[in-house]
XYZ file of C-alpha atoms in Angstrom:
611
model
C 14.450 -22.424 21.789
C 13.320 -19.163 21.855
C 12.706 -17.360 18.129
C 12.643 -13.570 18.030
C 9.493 -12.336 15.360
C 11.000 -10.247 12.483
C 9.195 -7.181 12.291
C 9.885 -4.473 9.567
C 11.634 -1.698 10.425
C 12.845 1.485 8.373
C 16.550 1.397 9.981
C 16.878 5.481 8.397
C 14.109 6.612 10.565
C 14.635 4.763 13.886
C 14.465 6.286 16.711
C 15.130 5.813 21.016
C 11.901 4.648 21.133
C 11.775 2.100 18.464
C 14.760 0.257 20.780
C 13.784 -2.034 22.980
C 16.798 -2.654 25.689
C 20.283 -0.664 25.560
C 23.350 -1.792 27.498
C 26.882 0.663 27.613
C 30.295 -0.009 27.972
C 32.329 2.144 29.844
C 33.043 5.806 29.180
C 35.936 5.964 26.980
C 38.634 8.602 26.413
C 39.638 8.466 22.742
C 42.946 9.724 22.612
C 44.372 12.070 19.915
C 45.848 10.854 16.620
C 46.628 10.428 13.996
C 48.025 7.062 14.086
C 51.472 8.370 12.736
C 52.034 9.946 16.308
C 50.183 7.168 18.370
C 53.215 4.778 16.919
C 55.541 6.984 17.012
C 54.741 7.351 21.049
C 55.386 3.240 20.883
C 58.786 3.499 19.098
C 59.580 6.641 22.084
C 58.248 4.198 24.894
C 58.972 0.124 23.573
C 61.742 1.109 20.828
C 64.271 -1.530 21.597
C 61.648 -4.326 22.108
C 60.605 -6.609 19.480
C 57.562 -5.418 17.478
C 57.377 -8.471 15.331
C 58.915 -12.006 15.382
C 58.817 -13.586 11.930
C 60.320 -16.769 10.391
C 63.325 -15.814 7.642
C 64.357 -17.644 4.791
C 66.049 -20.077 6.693
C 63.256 -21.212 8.927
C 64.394 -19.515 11.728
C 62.271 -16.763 14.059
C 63.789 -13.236 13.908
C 63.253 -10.376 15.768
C 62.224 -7.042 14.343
C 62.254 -3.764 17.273
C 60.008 -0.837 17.089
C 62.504 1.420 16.038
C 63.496 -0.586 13.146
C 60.192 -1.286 12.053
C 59.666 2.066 12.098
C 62.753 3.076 10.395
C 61.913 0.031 8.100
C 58.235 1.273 6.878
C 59.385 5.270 6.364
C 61.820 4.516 4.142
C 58.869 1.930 2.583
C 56.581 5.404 3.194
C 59.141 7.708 1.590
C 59.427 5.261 -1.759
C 55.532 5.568 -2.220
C 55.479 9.031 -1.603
C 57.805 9.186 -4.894
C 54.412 8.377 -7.509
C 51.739 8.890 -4.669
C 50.231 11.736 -2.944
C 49.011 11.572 0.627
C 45.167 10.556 0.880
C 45.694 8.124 -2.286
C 44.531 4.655 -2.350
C 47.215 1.983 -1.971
C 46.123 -1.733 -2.091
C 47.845 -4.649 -0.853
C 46.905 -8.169 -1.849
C 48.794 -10.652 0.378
C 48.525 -13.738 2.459
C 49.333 -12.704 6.167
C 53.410 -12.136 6.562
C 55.598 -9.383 8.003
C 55.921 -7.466 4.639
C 52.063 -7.191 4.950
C 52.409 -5.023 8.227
C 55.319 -3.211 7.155
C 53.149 -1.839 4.074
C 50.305 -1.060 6.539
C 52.371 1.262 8.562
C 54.051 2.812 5.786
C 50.644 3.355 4.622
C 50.053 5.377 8.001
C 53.350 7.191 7.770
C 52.900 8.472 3.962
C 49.296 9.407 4.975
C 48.085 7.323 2.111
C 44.364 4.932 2.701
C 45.530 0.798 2.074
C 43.021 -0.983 0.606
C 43.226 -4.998 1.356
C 42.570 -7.195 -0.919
C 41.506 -11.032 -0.269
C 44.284 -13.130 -1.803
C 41.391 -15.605 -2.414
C 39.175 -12.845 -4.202
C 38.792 -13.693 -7.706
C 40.097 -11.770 -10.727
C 37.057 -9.927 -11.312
C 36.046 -9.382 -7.644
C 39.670 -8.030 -7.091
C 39.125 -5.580 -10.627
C 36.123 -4.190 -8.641
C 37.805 -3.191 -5.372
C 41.040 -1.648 -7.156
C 38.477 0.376 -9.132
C 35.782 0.863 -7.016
C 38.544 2.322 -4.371
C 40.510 4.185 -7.547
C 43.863 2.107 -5.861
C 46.492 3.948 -7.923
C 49.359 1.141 -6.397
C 48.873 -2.668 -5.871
C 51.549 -4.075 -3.767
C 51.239 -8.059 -4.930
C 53.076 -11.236 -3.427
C 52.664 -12.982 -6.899
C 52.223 -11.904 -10.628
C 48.339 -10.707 -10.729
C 46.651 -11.111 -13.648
C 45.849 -9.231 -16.395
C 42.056 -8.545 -15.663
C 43.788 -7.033 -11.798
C 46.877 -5.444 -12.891
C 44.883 -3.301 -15.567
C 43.531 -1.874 -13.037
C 45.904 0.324 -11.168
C 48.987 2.278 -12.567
C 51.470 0.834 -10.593
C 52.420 -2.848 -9.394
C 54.755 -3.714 -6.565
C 55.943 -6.978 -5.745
C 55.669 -7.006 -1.674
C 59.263 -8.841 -1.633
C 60.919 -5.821 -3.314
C 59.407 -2.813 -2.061
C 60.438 0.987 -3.025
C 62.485 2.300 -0.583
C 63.815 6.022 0.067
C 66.977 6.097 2.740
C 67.631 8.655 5.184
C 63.997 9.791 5.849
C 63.076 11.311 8.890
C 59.779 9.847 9.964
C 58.579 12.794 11.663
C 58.549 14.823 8.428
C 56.423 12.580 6.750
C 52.908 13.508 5.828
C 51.158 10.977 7.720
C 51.727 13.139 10.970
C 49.592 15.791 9.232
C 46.222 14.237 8.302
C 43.220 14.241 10.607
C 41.599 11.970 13.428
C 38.555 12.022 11.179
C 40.301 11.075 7.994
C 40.238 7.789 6.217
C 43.412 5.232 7.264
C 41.467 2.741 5.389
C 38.656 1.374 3.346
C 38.034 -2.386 3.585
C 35.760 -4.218 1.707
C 33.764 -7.115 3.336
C 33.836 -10.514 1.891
C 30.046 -10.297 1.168
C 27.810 -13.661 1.166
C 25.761 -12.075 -1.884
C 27.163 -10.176 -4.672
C 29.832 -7.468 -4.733
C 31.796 -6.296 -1.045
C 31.190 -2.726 -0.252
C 33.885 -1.015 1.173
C 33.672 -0.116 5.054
C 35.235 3.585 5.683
C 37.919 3.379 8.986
C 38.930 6.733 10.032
C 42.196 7.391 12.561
C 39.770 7.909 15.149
C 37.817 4.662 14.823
C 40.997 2.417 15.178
C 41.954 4.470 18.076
C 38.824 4.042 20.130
C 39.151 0.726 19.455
C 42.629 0.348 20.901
C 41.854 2.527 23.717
C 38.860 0.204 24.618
C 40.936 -2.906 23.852
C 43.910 -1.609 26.485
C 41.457 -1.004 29.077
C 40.313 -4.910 29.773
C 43.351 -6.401 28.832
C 46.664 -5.973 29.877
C 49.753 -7.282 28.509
C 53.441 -6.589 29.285
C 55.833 -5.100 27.183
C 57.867 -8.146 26.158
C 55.236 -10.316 25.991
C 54.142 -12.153 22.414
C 50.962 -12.770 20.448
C 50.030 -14.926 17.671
C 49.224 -13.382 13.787
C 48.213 -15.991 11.511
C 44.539 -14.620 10.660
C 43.651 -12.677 7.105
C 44.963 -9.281 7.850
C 43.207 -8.170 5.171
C 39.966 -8.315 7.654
C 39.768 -6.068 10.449
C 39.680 -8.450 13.341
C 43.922 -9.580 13.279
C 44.543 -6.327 11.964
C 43.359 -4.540 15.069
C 44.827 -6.984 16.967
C 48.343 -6.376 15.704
C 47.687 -2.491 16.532
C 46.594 -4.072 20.147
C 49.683 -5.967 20.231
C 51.793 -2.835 19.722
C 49.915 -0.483 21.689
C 51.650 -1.741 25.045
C 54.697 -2.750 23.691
C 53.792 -6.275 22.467
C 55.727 -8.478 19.745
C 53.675 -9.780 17.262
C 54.535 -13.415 15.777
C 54.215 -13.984 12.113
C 52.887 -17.498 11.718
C 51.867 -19.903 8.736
C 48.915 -22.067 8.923
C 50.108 -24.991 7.856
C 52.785 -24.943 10.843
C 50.974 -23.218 13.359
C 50.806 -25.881 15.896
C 54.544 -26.205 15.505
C 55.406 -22.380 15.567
C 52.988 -22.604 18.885
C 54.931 -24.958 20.335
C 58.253 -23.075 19.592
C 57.146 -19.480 20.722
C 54.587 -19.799 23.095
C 52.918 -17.124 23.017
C 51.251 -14.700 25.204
C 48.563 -13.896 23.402
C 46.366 -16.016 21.287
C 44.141 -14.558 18.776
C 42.190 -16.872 16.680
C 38.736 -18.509 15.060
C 36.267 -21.220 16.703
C 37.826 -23.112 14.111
C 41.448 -23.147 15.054
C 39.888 -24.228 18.736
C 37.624 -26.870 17.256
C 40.731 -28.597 15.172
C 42.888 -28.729 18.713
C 39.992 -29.595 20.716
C 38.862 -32.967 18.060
C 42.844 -33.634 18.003
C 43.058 -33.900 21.889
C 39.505 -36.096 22.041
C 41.213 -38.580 19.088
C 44.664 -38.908 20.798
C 42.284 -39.403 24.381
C 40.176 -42.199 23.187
C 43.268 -44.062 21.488
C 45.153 -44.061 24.486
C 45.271 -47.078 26.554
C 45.750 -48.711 29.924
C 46.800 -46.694 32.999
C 47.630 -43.339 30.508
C 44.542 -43.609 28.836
C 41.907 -43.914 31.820
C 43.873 -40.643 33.853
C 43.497 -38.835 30.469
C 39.551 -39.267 30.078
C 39.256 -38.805 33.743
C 40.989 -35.550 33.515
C 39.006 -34.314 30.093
C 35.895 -34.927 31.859
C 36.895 -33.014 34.769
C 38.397 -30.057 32.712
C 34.677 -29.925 31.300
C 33.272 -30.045 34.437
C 35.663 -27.293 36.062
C 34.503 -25.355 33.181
C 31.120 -25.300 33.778
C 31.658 -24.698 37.263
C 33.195 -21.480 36.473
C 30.495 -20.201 33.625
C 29.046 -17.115 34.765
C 31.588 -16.337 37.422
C 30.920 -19.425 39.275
C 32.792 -20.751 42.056
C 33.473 -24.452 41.879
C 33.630 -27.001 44.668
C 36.268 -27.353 47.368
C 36.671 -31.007 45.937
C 36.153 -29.722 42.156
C 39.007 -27.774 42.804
C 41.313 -30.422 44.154
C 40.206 -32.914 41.217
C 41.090 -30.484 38.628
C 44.181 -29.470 40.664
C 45.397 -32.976 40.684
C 44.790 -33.027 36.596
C 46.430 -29.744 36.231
C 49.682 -31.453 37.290
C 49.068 -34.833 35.684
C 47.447 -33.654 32.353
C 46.698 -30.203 31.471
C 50.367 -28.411 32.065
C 51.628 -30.971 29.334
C 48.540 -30.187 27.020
C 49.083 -26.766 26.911
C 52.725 -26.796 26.225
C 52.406 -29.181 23.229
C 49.268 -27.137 21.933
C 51.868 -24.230 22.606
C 49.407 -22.071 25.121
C 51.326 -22.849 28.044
C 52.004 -19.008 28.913
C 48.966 -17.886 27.514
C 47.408 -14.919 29.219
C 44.789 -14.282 26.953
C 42.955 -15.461 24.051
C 40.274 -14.277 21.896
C 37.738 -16.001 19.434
C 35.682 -14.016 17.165
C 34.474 -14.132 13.426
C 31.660 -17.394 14.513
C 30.057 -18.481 17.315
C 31.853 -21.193 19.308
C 30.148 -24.424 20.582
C 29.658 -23.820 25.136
C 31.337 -27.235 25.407
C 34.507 -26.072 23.665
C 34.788 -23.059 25.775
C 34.185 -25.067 29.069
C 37.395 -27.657 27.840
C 39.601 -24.645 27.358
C 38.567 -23.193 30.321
C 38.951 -26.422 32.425
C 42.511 -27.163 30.854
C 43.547 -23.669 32.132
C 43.067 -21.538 28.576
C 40.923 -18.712 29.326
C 39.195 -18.215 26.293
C 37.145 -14.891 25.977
C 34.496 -14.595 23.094
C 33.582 -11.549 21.208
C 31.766 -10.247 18.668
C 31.969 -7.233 16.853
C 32.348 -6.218 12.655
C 34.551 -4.423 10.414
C 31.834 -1.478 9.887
C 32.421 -1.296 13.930
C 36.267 -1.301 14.047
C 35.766 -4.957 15.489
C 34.538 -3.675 18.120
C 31.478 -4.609 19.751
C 31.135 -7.009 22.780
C 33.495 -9.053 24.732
C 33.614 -11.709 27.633
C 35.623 -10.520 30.533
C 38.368 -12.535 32.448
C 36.999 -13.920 35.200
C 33.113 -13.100 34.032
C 33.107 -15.746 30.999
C 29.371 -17.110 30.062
C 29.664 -19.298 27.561
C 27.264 -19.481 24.760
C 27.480 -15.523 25.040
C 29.785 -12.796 22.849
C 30.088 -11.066 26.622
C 28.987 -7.444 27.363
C 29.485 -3.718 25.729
C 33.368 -2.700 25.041
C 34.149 0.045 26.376
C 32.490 3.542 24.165
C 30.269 1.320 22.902
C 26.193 1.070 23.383
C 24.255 -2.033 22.409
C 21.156 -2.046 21.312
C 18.216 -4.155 20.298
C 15.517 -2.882 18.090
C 11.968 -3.862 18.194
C 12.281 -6.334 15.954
C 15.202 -8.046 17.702
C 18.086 -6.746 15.704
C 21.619 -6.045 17.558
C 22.500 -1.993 17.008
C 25.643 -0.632 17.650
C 26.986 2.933 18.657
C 30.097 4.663 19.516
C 33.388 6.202 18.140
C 34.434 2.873 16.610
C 31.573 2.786 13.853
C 32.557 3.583 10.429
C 31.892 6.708 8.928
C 30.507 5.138 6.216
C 30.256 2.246 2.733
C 32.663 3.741 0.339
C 30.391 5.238 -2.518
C 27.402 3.573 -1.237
C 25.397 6.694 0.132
C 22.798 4.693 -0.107
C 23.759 1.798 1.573
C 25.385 4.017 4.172
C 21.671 5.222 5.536
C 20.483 2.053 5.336
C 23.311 0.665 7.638
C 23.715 3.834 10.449
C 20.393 5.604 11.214
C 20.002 9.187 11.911
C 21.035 8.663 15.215
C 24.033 6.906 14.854
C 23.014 3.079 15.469
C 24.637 0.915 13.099
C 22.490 -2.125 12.141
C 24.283 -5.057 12.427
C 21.978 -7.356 10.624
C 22.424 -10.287 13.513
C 19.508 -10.754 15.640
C 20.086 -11.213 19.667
C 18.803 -11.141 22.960
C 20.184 -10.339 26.115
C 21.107 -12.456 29.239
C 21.246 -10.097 31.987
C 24.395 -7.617 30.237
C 25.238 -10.252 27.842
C 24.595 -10.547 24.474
C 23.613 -13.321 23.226
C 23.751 -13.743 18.955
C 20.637 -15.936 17.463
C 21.740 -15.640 14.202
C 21.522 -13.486 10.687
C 18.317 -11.785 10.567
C 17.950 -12.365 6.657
C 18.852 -16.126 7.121
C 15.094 -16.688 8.921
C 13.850 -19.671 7.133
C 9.874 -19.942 7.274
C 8.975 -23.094 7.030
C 5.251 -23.788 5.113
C 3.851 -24.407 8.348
C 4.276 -20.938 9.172
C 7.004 -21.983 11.466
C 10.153 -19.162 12.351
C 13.278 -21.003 11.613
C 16.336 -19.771 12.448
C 19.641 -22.232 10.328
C 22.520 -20.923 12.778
C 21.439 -22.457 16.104
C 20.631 -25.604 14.454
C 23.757 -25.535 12.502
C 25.532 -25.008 16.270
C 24.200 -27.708 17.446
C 25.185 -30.049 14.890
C 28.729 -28.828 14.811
C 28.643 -29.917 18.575
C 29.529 -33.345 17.609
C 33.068 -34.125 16.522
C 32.068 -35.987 13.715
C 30.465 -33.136 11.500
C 32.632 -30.501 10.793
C 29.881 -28.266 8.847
C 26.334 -28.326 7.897
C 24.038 -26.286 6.161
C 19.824 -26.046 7.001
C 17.521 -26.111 4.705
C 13.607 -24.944 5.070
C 12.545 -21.875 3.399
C 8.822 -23.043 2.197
C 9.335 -26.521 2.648
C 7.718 -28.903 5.285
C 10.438 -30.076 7.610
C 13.809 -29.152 8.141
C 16.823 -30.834 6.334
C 20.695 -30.375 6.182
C 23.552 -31.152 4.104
C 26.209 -31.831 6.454
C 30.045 -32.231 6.288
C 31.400 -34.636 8.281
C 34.751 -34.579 10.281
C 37.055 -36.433 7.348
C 39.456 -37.300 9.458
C 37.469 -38.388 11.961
C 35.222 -40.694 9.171
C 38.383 -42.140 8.145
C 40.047 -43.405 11.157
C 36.460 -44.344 12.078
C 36.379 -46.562 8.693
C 39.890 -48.215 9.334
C 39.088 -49.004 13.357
C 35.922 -51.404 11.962
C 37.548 -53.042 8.606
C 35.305 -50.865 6.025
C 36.989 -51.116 2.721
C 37.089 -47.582 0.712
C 39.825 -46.585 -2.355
C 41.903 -44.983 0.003
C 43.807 -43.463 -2.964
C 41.024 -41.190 -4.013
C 41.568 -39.387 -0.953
C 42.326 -35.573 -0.796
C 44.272 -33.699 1.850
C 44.678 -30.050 2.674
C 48.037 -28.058 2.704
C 47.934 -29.139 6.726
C 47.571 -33.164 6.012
C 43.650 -32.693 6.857
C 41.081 -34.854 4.795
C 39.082 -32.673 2.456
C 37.387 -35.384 0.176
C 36.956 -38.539 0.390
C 35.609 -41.929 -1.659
C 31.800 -42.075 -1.873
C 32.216 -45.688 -1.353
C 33.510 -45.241 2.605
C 30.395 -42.695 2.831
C 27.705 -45.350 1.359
C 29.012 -47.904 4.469
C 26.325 -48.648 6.603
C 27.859 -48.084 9.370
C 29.217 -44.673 8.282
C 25.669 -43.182 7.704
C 24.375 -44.698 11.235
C 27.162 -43.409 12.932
C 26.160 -39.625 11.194
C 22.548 -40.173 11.716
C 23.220 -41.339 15.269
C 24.487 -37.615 16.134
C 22.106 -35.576 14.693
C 19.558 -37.356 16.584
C 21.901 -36.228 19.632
C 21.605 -32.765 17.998
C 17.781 -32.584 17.859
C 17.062 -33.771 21.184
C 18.107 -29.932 22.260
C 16.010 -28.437 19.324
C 11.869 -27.781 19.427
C 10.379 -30.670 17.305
C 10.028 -28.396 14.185
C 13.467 -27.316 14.254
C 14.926 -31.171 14.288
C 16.549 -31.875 11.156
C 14.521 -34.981 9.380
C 16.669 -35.945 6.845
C 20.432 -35.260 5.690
C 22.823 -35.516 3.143
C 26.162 -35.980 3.748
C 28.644 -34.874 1.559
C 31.636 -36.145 0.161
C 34.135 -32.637 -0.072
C 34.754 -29.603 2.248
C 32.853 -26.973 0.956
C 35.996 -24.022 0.028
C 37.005 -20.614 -0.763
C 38.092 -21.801 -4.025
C 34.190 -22.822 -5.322
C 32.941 -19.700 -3.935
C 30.813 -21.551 -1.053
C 32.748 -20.053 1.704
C 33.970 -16.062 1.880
C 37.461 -15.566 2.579
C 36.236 -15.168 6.601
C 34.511 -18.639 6.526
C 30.935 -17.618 6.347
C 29.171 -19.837 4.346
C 27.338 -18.544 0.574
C 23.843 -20.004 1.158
C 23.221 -19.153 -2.004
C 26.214 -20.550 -4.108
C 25.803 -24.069 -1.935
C 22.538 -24.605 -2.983
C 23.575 -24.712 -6.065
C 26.509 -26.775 -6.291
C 23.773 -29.274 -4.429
C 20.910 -28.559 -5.639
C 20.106 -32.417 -6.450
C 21.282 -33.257 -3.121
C 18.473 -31.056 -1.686
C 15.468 -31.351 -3.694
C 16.021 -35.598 -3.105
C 15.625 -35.103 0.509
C 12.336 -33.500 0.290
C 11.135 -36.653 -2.472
């Protein structure tokens, strides 16, 4: 593996010729806002079409048009208007649910700026975005507490909000503001200290939706999944996506997603390298437990779907009898598999947020899911770079969107410019010229390399571990390929200054567990812990001290450092015993792991594998 060298660079005085390669996306026409109109032009095309699809108290999936959900969020509009003024902050703290989006456009309509807030931010890390943003209105799914509440004037609970009948939508001030003003400020979950808050004009979400329409077309009719944090950009834009030709969006809970897949099957499938890992491990488990006739057709087709996949990485073209093989599967296998993971009428679907292990991709690919990864941020609209249908390379976040250049500097780092950066950190002028130079690049912070006109992501440039060797070491790709076997869910690299590298690694629970029950290894079995979804989160340290359990762990991150130069393998691990969470502060509300916060919570852990 190839490590960039870190050079330093002053990002406020870079220039054309501190860059060393630049790929472009297409030209892009930005078209004209504000948003208030560019809905308003969906109600006038898609009005009696669903716009969303959400479950009501009685379980059951009902349909919302565009004109009704636009009818719906100007009356919400008009009933903030009544304390507000246009260009106010309004924030909205709320797991992902219909109510959520009906806020956000009668945030657009009232020409007011919502501020999201993570559900899972803490008291006092919620206190600093209300007043950091000066959020006059906090519109709350439960009673916050004191320490939030006290911060804004007004509370609103999101299952009774104000409403004012009989407004006309197109005399609301929302149609009035400019392309250039603010439509929101959202503040990033941060690995390190306090979020800043990323400044979102009209114009920036418009760019992105232009560039979004012009490599992927849905119907109007057709569906697509919201289950993701819309308090982070990436399903937020999505939803706009959705709408923008005339698509419903679903409302769907975690816990049940598999089942509301199954029920709606949708179009569209928006999601994590997560949500794909879960179904992938689930489909491998049900595989290898299958027996006789059933069971031998099942491996024979999984191995073929991963072969069909790799066949096709890159635009490749498989063989005449590839083709048949995976034909033959398709019938026998893969039509059933995607109706009962609910994708059988996807036509697209996007993972973003983390990079996703090749193998994964080439199983969705080969069972007929045509997975496209991206990559982008929120300080670029989410957009960035994206794999196109039919030009997939796995083990790549694809090529330039369209508006936007990418760039690497000299030191390796992945710039970005176009009409869907931010216009800047919300009171962080600062911070602002550190992040966009004078000539527009935003710096990313992710160090890549292209493959041809892909980018490829190494990993965070201030995560480069130096080992006391002198050795570059970079945790993600290690990390990656770790994760690559089913049985370790997460790990964690350790190396800065030390003389090898080591890992703390979560294993697959689940996995561990059935593992522990196939071979007779006792365990307390009622010490475990499950999440919301049935998942293991902890178990016993008693089935973790088996023998058998640590070979089995050991066994694949040997697999794991056969792939890695010999002073990136991993000498020694510990394996731990929990997930790490959101709720210890190890993991941001997007997943990314706090370095910083682990290491302490396993300090001992760490220092004994270095004894």
């Amino acid at each position: 593996m190839i490590v960039p060298r870190i050079m330093a660079v002053d990002h406020t005085t870079a220039t054309e010729s501190a860059v060393r390669t630049v790929h472009a996306g297409e030209p892009l026409d930005v078209p004209e806002g504000p948003l208030a109109r560019w809905f308003r032009d969906r109600v006038r095309a898609y009005g009696d079409l669903p716009a969303t699809r959400h479950r009501d108290e009685d379980g059951a999936f009902v349909e919302t048009t565009f004109s009704e959900f636009y009818a719906e969020a100007a009356a919400v509009a008009g009933g903030f208007l009544e304390t507000m003024e246009p260009g106010d902050r309004l924030g909205v703290r709320a797991e992902t649910r219909y109510e959520w989006s009906l806020v956000d456009l009668a945030s657009i309509l009232a020409g007011l700026v919502l501020v999201p807030v993570y559900p899972s931010f803490s008291a006092s890390q919620a206190r600093y975005v209300l007043e950091d943003a000066a959020v006059r209105t906090l519109v709350t799914e439960r009673d916050p507490p004191l320490e939030v509440a006290g911060a804004v004037e007004w509370v609103v609970d999101v299952e009774d909000l104000p409403h004012v009948e009989d407004v006309d939508p197109d005399d609301l001030p929302g149609f009035d503001v400019s392309d250039d003003d603010l439509a929101t400020i959202i503040y990033t979950s941060g690995t390190t200290g306090f979020p800043k808050g990323c400044e979102l004009t009209h114009r920036n979400f418009l760019a992105q939706l232009a560039a979004v329409a012009s490599f992927i077309e849905s119907k109007p009719g057709d569906t697509a999944t919201c289950f993701l944090p819309l308090s982070h950009v990436y399903q937020r834009i999505s939803n706009y996506a959705d709408w923008n030709q005339g698509v419903s969006t679903v409302f769907m809970a975690v816990p049940s997603l598999l089942e509301d897949l199954g029920e709606t099957q949708p179009n569209g499938f928006v999601t994590v390298p997560r949500v794909y890992r879960r179904m992938y491990d689930g489909v491998r488990k049900q595989v290898a437990e299958a027996e006789g006739a059933r069971g031998r057709i099942a491996r024979w087709a999984l191995d073929v779907a991963r072969e069909y996949g790799r066949a096709v990485d890159g635009g490749g073209t498989p063989s005449a009898r590839l083709r048949a093989r995976h034909r033959l599967a398709d019938r026998l296998v893969y039509g059933q598999l995607r109706e009962r993971l609910g994708l059988s009428d996807v036509s697209f679907a996007i993972t973003g947020a983390a990079s996703i292990d090749p193998e994964l991709l080439h199983f969705l690919w080969g069972i007929g899911v045509p997975v496209l990864e991206g990559y982008g941020a929120t300080e670029t609209t989410a957009g960035g770079t994206l794999n196109r249908p039919g030009e997939m390379r796995a083990g790549t976040v694809g090529k330039p969107v369209p508006g936007i250049e990418v760039a690497l500097a000299d030191d390796g780092e992945v710039l970005l410019r176009g009409p869907q950066v931010m216009r800047g950190y919300w009171n962080r002028p600062e911070a602002t010229a550190e992040a966009i130079d004078d000539e527009g690049w935003y710096h990313t912070g992710d160090v890549g390399e292209f493959d041809g006109e892909y980018l490829r992501i190494v990993d965070r440039k201030k995560r480069l571990q130096v080992l006391d060797t002198g050795k570059n070491v970079y945790p993600g790709p290690i990390e990656t390929a770790l994760r690559r076997s089913p049985y370790v869910a997460e790990a964690m690299v350790v190396g800065e200054g030390r003389k090898y590298v080591t890992a703390l690694v979560q294993p697959n629970f689940d996995l561990l567990v059935s593992f522990a029950e196939e071979h007779g290894l006792p365990y307390d079995a009622d010490e475990l812990e499950r999440d919301h979804d049935g998942t293991v989160v902890a178990v016993p340290t008693d089935l973790l001290d088996h023998e058998e359990v640590r070979d089995l762990v050991q066994a694949e991150v040997d697999a794991a450092n056969e792939d890695l130069a010999e002073y990136e393998r991993v000498k020694r691990i510990a394996v731990i015993e929990r997930a790490l969470s959101v709720d210890e502060e190890e993991l941001t509300p997007t997943l990314k792991k706090r370095r910083g916060t682990i290491s302490e919570h396993f300090d001992d852990r760490i220092e004994a594998l270095y004894v």
